[in-house]
Short mmCIF file of N, CA and C in Angstrom, two decimals:
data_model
loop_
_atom_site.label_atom_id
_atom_site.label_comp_id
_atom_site.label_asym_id
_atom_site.label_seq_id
_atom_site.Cartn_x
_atom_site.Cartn_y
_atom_site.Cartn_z
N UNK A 1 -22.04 54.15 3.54
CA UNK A 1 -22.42 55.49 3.15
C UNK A 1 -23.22 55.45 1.86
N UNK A 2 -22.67 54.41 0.99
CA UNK A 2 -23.27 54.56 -0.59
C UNK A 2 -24.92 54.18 -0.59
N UNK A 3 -25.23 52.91 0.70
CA UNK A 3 -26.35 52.46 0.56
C UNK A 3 -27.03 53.39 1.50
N UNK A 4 -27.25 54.12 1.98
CA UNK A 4 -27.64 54.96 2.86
C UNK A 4 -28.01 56.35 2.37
N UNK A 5 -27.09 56.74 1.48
CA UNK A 5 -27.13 57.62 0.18
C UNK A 5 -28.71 57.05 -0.76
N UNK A 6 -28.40 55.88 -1.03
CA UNK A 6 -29.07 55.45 -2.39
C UNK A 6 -30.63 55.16 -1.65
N UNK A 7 -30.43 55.12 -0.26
CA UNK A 7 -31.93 54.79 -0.05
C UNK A 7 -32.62 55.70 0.29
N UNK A 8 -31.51 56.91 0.75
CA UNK A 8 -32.64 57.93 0.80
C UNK A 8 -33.33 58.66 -0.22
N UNK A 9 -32.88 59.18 -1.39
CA UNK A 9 -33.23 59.10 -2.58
C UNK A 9 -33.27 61.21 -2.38
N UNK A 10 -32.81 61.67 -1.18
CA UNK A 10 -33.34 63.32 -1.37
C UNK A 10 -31.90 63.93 -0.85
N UNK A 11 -30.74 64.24 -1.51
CA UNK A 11 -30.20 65.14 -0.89
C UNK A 11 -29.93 65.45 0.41
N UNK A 12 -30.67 66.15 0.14
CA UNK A 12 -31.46 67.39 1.59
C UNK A 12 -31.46 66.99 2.51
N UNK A 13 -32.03 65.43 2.47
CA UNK A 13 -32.51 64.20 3.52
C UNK A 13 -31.91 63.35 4.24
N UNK A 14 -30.42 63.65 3.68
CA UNK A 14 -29.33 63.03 4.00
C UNK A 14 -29.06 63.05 5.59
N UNK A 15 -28.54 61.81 6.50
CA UNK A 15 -28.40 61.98 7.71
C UNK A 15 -27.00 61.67 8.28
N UNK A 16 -25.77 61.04 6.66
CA UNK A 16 -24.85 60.79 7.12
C UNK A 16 -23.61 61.40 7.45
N UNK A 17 -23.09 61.10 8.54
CA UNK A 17 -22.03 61.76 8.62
C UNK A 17 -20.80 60.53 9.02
N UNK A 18 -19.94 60.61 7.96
CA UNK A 18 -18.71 58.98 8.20
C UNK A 18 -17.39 59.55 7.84
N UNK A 19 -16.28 58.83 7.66
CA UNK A 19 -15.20 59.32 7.10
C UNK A 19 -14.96 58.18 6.12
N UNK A 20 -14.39 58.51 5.17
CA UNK A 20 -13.94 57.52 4.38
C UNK A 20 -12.54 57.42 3.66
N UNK A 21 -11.85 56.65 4.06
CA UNK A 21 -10.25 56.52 3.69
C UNK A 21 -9.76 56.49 1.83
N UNK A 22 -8.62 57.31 1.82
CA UNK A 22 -8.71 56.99 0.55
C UNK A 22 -7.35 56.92 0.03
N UNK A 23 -6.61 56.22 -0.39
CA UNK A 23 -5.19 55.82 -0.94
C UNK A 23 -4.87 54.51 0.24
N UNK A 24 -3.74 54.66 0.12
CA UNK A 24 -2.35 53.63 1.17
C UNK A 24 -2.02 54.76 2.23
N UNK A 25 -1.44 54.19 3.17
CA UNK A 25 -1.11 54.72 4.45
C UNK A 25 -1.98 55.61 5.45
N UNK A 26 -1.37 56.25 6.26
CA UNK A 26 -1.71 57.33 6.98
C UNK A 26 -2.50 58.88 6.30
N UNK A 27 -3.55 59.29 6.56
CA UNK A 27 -4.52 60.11 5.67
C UNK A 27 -3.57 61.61 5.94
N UNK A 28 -3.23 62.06 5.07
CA UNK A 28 -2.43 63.22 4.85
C UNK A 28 -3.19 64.72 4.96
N UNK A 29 -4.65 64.28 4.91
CA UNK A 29 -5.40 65.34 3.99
C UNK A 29 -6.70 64.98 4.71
N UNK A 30 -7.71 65.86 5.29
CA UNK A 30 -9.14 65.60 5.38
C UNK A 30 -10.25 66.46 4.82
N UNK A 31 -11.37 66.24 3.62
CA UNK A 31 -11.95 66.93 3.19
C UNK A 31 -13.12 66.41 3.73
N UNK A 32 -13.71 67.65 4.37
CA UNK A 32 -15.20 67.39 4.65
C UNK A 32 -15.88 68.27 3.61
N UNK A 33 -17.15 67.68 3.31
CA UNK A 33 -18.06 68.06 2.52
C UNK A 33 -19.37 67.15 1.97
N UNK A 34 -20.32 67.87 1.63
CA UNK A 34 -21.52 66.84 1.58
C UNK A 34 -21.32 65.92 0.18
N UNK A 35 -22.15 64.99 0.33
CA UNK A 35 -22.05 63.43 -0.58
C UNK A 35 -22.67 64.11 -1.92
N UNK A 36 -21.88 65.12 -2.33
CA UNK A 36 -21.80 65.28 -3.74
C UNK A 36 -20.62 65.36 -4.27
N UNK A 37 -20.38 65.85 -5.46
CA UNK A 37 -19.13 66.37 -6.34
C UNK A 37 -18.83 67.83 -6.32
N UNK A 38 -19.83 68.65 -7.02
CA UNK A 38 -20.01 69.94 -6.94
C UNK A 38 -18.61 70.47 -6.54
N UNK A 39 -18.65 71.39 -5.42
CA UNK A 39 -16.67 71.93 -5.28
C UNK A 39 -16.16 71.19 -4.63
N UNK A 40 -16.59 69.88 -4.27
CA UNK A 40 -15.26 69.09 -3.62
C UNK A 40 -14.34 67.92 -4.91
N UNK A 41 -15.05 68.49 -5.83
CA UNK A 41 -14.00 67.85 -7.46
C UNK A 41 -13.28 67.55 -7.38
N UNK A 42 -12.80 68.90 -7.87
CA UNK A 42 -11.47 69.32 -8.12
C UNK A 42 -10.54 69.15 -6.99
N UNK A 43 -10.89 69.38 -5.70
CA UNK A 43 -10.49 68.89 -4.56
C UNK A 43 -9.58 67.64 -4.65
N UNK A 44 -10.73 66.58 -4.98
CA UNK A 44 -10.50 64.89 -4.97
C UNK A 44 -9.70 64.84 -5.92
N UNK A 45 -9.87 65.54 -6.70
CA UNK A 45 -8.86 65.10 -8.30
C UNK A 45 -7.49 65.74 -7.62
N UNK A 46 -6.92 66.61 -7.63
CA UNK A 46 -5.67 66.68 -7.35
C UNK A 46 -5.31 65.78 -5.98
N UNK A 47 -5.68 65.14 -5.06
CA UNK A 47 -5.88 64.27 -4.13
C UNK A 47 -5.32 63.18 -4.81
N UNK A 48 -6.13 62.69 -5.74
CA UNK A 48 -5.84 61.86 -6.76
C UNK A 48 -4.38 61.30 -7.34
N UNK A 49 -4.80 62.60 -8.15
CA UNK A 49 -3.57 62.76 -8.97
C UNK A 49 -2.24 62.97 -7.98
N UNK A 50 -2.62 63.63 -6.95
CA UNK A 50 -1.04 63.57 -6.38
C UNK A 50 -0.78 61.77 -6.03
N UNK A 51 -1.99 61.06 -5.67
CA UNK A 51 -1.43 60.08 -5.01
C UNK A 51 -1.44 59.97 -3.56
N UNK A 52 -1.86 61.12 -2.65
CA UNK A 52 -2.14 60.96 -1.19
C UNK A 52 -2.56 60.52 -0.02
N UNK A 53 -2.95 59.86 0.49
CA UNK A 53 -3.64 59.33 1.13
C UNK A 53 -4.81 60.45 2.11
N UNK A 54 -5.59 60.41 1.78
CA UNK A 54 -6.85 61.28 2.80
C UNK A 54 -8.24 60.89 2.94
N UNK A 55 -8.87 61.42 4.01
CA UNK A 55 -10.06 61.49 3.91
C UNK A 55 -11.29 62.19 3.55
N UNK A 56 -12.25 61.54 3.17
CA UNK A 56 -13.56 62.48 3.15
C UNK A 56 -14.38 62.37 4.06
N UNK A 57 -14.78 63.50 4.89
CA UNK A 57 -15.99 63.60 5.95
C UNK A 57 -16.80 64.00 5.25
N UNK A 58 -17.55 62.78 5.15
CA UNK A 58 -19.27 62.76 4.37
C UNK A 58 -20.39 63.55 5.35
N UNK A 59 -20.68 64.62 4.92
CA UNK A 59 -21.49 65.19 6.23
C UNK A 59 -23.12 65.44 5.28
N UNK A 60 -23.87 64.68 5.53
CA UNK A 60 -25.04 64.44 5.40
C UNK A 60 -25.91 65.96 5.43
N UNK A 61 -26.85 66.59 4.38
CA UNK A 61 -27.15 67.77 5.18
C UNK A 61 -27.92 68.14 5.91
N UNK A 62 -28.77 67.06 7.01
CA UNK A 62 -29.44 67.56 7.92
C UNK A 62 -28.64 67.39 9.10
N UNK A 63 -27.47 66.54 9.16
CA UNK A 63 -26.36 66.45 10.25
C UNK A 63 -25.41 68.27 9.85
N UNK A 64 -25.22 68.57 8.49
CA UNK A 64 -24.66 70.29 8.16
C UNK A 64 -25.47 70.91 9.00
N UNK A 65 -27.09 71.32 8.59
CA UNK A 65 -27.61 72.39 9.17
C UNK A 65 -28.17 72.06 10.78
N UNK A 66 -27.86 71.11 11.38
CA UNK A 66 -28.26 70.73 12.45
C UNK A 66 -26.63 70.90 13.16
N UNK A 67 -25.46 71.22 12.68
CA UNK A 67 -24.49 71.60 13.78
C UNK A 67 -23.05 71.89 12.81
N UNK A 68 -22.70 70.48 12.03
CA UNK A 68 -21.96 70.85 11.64
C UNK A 68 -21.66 72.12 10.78
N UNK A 69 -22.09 72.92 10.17
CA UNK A 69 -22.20 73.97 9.82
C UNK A 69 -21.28 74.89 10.72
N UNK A 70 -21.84 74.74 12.07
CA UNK A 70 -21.33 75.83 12.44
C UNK A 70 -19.82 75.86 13.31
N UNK A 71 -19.12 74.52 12.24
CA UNK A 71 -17.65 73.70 12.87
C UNK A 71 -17.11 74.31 11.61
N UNK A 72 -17.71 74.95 10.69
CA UNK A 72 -16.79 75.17 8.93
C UNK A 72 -16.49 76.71 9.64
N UNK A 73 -15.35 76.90 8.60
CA UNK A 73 -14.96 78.61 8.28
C UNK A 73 -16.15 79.22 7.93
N UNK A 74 -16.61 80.18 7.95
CA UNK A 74 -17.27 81.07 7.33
C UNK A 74 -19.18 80.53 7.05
N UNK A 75 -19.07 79.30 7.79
CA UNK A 75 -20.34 78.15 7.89
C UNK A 75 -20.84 77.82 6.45
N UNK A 76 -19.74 77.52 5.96
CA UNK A 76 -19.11 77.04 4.07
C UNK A 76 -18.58 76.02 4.26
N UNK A 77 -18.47 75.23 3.01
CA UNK A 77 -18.18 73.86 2.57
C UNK A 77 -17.89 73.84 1.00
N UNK A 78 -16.42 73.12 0.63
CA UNK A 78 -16.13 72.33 1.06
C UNK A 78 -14.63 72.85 2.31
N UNK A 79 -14.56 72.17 3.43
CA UNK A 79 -13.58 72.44 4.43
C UNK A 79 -12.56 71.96 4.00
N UNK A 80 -11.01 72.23 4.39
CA UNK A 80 -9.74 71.33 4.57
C UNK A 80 -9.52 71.27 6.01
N UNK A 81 -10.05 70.04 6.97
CA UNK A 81 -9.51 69.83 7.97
C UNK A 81 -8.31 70.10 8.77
N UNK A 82 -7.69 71.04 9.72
CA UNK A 82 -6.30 71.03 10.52
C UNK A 82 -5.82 70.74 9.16
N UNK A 83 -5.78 71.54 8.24
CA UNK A 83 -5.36 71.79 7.16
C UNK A 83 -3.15 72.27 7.57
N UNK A 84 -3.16 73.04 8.21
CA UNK A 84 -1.71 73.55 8.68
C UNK A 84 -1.37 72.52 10.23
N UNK A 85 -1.89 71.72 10.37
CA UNK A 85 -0.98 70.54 11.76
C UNK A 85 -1.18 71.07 13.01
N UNK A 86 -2.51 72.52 13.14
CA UNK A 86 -2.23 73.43 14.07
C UNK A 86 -4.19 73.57 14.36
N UNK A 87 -4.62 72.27 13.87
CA UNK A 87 -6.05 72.54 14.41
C UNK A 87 -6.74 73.40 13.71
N UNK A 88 -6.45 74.47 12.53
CA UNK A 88 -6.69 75.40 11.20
C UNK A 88 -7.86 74.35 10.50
N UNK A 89 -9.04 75.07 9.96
CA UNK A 89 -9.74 74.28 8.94
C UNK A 89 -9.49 75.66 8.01
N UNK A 90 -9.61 75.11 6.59
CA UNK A 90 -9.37 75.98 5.61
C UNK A 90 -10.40 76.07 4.96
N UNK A 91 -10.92 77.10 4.60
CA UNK A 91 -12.50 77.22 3.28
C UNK A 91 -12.36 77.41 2.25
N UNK A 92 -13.31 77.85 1.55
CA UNK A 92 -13.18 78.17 0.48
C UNK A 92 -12.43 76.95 -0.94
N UNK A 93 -13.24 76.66 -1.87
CA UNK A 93 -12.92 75.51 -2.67
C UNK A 93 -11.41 76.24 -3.39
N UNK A 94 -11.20 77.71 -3.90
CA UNK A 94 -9.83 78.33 -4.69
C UNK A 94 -8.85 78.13 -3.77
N UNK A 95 -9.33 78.34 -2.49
CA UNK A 95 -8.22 78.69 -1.03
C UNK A 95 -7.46 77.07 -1.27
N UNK A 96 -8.72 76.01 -1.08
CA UNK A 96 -7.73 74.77 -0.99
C UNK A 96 -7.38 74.33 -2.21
N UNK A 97 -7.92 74.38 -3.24
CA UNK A 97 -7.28 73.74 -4.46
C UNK A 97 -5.68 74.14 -4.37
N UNK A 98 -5.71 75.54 -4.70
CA UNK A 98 -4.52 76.11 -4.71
C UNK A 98 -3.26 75.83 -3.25
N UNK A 99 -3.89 75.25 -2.09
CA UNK A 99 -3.29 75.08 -1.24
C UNK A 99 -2.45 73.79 -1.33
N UNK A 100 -3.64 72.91 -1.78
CA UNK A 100 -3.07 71.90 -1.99
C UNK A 100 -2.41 71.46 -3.62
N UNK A 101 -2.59 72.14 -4.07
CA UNK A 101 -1.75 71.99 -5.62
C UNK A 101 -0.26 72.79 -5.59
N UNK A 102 -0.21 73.48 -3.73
CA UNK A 102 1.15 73.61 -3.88
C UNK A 102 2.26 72.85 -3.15
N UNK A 103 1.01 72.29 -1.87
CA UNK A 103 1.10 70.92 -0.98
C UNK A 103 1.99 69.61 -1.84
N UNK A 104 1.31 69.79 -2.91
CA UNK A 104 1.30 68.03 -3.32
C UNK A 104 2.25 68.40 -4.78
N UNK A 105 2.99 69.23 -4.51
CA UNK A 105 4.06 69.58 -5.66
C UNK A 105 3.32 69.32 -6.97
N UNK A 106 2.04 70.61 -7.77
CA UNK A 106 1.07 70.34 -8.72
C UNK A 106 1.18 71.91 -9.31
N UNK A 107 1.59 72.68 -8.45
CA UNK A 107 1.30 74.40 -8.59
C UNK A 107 2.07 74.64 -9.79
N UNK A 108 2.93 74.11 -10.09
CA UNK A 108 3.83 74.96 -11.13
C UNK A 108 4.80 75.59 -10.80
N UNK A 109 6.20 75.88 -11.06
CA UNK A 109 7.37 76.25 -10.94
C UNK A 109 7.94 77.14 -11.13
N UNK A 110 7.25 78.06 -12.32
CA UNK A 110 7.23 79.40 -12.30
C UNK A 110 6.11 80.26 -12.43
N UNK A 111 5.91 81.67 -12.27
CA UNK A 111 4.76 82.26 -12.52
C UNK A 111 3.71 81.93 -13.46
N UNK A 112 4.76 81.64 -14.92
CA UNK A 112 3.80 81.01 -15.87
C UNK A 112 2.95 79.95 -16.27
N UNK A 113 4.15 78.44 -15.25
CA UNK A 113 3.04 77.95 -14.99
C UNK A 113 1.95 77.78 -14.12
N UNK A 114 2.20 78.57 -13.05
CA UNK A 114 1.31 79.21 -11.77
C UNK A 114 -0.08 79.47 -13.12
N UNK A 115 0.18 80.47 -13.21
CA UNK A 115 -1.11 81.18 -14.35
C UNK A 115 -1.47 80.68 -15.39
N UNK A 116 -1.22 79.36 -15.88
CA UNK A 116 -1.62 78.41 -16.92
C UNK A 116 -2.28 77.39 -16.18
N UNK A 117 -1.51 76.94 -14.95
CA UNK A 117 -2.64 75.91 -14.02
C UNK A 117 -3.86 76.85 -13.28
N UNK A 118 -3.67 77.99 -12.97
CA UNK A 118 -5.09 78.76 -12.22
C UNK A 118 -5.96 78.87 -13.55
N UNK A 119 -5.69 79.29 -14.59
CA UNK A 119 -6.37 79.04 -16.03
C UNK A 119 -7.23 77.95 -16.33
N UNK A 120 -6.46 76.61 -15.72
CA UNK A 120 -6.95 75.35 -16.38
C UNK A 120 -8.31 75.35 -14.80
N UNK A 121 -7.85 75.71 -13.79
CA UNK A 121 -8.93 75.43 -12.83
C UNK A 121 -9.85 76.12 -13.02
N UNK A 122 -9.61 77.45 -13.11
CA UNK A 122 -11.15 78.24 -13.48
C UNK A 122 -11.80 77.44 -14.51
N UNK A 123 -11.19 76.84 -15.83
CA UNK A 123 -12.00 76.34 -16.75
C UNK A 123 -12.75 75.17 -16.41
N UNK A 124 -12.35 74.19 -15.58
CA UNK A 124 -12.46 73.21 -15.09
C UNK A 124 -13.88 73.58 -14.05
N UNK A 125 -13.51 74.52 -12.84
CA UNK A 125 -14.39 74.85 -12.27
C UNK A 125 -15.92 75.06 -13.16
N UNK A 126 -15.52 76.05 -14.25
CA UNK A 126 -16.88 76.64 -15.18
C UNK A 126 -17.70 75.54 -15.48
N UNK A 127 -16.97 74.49 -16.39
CA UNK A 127 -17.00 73.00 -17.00
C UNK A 127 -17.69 72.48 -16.33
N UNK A 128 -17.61 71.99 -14.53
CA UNK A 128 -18.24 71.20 -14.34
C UNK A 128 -20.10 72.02 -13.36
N UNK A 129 -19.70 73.24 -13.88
CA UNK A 129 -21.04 73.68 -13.31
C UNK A 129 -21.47 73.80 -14.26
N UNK A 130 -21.29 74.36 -15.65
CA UNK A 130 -22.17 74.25 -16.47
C UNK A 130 -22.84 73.26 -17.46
N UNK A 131 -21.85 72.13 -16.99
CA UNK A 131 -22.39 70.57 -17.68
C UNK A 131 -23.58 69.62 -16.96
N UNK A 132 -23.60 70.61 -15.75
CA UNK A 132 -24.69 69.91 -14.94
C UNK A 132 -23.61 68.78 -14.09
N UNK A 133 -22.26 68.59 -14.42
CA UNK A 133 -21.99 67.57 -13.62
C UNK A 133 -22.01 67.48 -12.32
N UNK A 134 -21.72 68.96 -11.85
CA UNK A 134 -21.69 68.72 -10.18
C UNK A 134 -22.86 69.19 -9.81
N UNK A 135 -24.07 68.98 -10.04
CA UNK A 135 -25.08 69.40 -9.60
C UNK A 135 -25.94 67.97 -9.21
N UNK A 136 -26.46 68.16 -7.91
CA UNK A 136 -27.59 66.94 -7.69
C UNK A 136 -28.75 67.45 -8.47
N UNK A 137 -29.20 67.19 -9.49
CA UNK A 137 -30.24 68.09 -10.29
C UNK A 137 -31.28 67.09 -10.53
N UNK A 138 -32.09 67.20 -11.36
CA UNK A 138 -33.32 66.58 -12.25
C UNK A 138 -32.07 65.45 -12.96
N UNK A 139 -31.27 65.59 -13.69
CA UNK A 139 -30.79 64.44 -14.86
C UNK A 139 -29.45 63.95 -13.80
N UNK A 140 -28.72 64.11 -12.70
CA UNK A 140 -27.60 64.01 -12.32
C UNK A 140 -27.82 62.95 -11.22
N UNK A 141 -29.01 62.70 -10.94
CA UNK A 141 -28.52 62.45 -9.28
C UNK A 141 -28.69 61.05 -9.13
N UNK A 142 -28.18 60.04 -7.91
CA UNK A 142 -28.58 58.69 -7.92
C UNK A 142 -30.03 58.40 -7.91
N UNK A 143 -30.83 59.11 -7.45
CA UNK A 143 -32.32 59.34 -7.29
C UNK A 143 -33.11 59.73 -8.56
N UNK A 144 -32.70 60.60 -9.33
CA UNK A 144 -33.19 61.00 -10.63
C UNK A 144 -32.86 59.64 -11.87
N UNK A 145 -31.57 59.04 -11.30
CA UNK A 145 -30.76 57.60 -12.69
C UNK A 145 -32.27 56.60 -11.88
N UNK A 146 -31.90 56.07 -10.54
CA UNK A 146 -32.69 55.48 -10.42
C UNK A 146 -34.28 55.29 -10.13
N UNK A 147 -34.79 56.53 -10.63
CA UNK A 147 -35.88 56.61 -10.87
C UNK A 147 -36.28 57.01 -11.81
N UNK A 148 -35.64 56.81 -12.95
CA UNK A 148 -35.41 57.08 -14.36
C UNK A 148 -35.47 55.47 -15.03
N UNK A 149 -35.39 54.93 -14.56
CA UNK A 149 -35.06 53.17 -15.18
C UNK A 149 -36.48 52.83 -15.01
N UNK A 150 -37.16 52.50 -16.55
CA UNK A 150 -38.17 51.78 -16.63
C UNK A 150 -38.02 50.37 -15.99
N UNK A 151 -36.91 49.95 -16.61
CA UNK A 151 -36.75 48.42 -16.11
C UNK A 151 -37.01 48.39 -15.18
N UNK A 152 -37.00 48.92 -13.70
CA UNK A 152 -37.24 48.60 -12.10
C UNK A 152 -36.13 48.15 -11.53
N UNK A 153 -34.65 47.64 -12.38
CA UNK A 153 -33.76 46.42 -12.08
C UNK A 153 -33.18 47.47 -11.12
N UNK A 154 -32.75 48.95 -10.78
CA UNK A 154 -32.26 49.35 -9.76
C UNK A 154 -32.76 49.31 -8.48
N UNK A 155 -32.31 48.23 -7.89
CA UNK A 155 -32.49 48.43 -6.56
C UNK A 155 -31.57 49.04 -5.09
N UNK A 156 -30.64 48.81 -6.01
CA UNK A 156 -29.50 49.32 -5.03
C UNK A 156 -28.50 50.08 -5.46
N UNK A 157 -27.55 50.48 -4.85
CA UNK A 157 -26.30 51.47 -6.02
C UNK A 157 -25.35 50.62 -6.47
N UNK A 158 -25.50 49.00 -5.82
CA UNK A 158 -24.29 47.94 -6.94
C UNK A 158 -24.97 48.00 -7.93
N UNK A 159 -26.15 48.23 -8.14
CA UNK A 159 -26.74 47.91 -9.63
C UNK A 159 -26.77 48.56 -10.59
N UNK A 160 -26.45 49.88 -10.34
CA UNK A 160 -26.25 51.17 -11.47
C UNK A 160 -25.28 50.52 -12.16
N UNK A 161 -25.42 51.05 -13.52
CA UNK A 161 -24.01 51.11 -14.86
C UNK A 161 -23.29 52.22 -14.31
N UNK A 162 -21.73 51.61 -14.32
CA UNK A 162 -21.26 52.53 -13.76
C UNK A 162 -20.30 53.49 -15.40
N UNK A 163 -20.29 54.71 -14.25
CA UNK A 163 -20.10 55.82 -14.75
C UNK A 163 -19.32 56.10 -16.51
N UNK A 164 -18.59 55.27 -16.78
CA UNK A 164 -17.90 54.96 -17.26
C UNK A 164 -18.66 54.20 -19.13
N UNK A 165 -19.62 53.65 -18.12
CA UNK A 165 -20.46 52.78 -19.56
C UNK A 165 -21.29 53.39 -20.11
N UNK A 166 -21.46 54.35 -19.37
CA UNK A 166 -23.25 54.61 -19.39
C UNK A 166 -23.63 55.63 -21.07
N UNK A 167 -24.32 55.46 -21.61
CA UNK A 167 -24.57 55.92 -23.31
C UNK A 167 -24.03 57.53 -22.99
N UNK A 168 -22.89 57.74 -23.98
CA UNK A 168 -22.84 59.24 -24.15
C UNK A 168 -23.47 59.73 -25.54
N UNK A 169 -23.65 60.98 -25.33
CA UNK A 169 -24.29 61.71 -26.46
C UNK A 169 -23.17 62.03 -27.78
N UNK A 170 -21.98 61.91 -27.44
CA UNK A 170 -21.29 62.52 -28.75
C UNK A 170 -19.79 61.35 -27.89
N UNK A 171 -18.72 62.05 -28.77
CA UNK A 171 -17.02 60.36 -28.41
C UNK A 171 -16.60 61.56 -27.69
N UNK A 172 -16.99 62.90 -27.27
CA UNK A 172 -15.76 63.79 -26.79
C UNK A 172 -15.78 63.05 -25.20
N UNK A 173 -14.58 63.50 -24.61
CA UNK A 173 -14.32 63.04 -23.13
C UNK A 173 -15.37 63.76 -22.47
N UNK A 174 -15.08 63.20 -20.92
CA UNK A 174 -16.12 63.53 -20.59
C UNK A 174 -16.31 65.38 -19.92
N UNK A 175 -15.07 65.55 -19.81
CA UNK A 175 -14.62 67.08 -19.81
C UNK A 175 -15.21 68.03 -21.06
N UNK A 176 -14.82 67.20 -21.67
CA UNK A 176 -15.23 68.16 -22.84
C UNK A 176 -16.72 68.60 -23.48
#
């Protein structure tokens, strides 16, 4: 998926559609959505953080507007697959966060912390749209890094600095 991603270099242009496994065991969880970050984040992060085992259906977006599209709720993304064991896909990125942050024992225990974790997601949500992080944009995308390198040395996506190294502008995290 990654090299297939990296060679097409457009989004838009994308043709893949795969699944990709993620933890130990049996996949608990299936998120389809296209080969960005954008609202399937926060998604992955509590995924994460619980520790679950699931998948992601990488749906490419000329494989979206050529059919799959019209397999989503509301012909929106990101989906929760047979989300309820009953063949159900779920929409909406608040619908599943919150579904699954009550799934994966994350929601909070009483009202208050109910409304201190929906607090931290809206902020979180704001955060990563207005940092440009979840956006395939001009400065964000594998196509924009690697066609941004004078050097030429990117040829592939093993060759990027990964995420982690790469020069920040100030020591705050990367949330912040």
């Amino acid at each position: 998926v990654a090299r297939g991603l990296w060679v097409t270099k457009d989004l838009f242009k994308t043709e893949e559609h795969a699944l990709i496994r993620c933890g130990e065991g049996e996949p608990r969880f299936r998120l389809a959505y296209m080969p960005i970050r954008n609202r399937g984040e926060i998604i992955r992060l509590i995924l994460e953080e619980a520790k679950v085992p699931y998948e992601v259906e990488v749906m490419g977006f000329e494989n979206w507007k050529n059919g799959l599209k019209a397999t989503t709720p509301h012909g929106k993304c990101p989906v929760l697959r047979n989300y309820d064991g009953r063949g159900n896909d779920l929409g909406q990125e608040g619908a599943i966060t919150r579904f699954l942050a009550e799934e994966c024992g994350l929601a909070g225990e009483t009202s208050a912390e109910r409304a201190n974790l929906d607090s931290l997601y809206c902020l979180w949500f704001s955060t990563f749209r207005n940092l440009g992080v979840s956006h395939d944009g001009e400065h964000f995308s594998v196509a924009a890094l690697r066609d941004g390198d004078p050097s030429g040395r990117l040829q592939s996506a093993g060759d990027a600095t990964r995420y982690q190294d790469m020069f920040r502008q100030n020591d705050l995290s990367r949330i912040e």
